[in-house]
XYZ file of C-alpha atoms in Angstrom:
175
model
C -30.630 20.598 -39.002
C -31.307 18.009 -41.999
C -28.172 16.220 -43.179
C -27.909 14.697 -46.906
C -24.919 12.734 -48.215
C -23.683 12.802 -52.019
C -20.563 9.881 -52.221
C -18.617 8.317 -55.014
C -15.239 7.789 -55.878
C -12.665 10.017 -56.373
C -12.931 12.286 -60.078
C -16.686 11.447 -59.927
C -17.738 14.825 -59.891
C -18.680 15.189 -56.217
C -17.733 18.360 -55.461
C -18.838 19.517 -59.140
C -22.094 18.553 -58.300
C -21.750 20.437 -54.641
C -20.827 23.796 -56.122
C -24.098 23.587 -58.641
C -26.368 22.816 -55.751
C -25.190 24.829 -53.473
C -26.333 28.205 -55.162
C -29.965 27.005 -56.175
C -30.428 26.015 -52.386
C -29.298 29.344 -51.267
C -31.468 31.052 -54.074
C -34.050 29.485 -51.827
C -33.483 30.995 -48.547
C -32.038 27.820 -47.226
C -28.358 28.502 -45.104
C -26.571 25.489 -46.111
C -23.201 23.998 -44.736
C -20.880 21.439 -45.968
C -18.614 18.669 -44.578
C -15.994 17.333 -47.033
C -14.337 14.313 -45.662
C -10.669 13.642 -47.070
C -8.824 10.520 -46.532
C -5.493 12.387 -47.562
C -3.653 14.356 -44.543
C -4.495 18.032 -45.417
C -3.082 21.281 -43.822
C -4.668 24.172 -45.004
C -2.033 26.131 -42.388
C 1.054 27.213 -44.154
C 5.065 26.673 -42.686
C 5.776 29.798 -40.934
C 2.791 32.099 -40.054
C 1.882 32.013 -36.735
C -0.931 30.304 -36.493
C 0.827 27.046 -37.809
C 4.168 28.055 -35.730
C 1.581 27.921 -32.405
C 0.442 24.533 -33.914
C 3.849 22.845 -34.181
C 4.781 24.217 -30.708
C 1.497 21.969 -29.063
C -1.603 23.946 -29.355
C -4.395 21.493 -29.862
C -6.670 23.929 -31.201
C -5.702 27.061 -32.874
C -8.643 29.865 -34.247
C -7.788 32.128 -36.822
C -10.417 35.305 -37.024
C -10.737 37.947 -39.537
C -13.758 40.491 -40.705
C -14.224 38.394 -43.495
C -14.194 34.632 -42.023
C -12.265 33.052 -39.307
C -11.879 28.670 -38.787
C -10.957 26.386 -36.580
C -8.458 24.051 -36.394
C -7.931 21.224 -34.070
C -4.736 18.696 -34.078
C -5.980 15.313 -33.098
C -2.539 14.288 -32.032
C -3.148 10.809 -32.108
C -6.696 11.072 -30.958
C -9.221 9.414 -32.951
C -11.071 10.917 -35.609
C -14.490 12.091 -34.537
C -17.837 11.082 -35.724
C -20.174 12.616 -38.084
C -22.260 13.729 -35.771
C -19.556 15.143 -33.708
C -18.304 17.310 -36.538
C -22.422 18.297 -36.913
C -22.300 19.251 -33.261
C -19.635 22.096 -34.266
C -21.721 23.531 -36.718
C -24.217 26.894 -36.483
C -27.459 26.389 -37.249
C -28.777 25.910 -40.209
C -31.267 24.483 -42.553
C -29.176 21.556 -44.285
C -25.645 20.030 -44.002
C -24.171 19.062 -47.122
C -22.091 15.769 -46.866
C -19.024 14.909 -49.055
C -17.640 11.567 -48.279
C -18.891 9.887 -45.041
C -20.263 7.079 -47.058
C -20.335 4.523 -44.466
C -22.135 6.837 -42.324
C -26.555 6.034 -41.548
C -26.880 9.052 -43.494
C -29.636 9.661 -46.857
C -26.609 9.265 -49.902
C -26.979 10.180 -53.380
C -24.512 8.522 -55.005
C -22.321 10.180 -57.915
C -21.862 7.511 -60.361
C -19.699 7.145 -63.440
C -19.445 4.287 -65.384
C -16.403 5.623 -67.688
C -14.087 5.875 -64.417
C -14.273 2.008 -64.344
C -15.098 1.554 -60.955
C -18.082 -0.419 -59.994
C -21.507 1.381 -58.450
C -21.354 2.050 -54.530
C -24.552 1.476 -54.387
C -24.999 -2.556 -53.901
C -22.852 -2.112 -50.448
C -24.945 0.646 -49.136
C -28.012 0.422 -47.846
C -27.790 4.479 -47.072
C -27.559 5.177 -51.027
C -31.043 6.583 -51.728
C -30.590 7.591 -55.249
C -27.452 7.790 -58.099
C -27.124 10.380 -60.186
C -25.041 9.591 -62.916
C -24.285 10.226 -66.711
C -24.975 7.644 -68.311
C -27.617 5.320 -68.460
C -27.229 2.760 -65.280
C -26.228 -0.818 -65.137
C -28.834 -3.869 -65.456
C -30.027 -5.001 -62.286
C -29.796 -1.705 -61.066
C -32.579 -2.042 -58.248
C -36.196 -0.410 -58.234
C -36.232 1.233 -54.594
C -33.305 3.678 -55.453
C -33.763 6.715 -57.373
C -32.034 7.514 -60.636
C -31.139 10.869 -61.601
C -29.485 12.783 -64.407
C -26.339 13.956 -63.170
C -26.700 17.118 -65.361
C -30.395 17.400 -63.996
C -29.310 19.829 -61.428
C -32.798 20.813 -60.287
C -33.946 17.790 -60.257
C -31.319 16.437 -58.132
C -31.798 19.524 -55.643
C -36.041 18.739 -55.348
C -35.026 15.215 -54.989
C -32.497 16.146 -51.899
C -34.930 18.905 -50.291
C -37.898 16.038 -50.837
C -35.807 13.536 -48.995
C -35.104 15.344 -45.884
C -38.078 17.289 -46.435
C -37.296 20.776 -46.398
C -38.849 22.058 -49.646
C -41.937 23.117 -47.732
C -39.909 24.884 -45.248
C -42.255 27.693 -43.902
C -38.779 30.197 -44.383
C -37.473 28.839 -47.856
C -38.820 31.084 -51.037
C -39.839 28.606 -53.655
């Protein structure tokens, strides 16, 4: 399983980007997962089914199944938060993880960069920033080693990603 990062602050267009990737790596043959971290408390339970009713009563993990899907869901209760690669150990195989957030983690990062959202470039903290994408031309000084990208260049960006972790010659993948 090859894992890829894409960061940037929040309104960047992270998860924009994710949902226009995500269906020209599948067109490929790839199976593809993503991780989104949040740094907001989230409950995607709601007050009085059952499932969150077991929850509030001190499950620590409740599973919720259907023909269609079923997920997961584990009250840390205090505990710490696990790592990345503890949430990757959970996952079913597959070809590539898609990372959203994480971007402190020793992971390759394309970085989603904006300059009209006013907030400066990840990308001079990082060392795990590999390339930007952004939409509009980048700042001076911007360093040779990283990558630039159009953010609107969605192939581009996706043979950049499967270059990276090298999966575009992936003996099952239909190119």
């Amino acid at each position: 399983m090859k894992v890829f990062a894409v960061a940037g602050y929040s309104g960047s267009g992270k998860t924009t980007l994710l949902e226009k990737l995500l269906p020209q790596m599948t067109a490929r043959g790839l199976r593809v997962s993503v991780i989104k971290h949040t740094h907001h408390d989230f409950d995607i339970d709601r007050p009085g089914k059952d499932s969150f009713r077991h929850r509030q009563a001190g499950a620590g993990e409740v599973l919720l199944a259907s023909s269609s899907r079923w997920v997961l869901m584990n009250e840390l209760r205090g505990a710490r938060e696990p790592s990345l690669a503890e949430y990757l150990a959970r996952f079913s195989p597959c070809d590539l993880v898609l990372v959203e957030g994480f971007k402190d983690e020793a992971v390759p990062t394309l970085e989603v960069y904006r300059p009209a959202n006013g907030k400066p470039p990840l990308w001079p903290a990082h060392r795990q920033i590999v390339g930007v994408a952004s939409d509009q031309p980048l700042p001076p000084g911007f360093p040779a080693g990283l990558v630039a990208l159009d953010l609107n260049d969605t192939a581009a960006i996706v043979g950049y990603i499967l270059d990276t972790v090298q999966l575009r010659g992936a003996s099952h993948a239909v190119f």
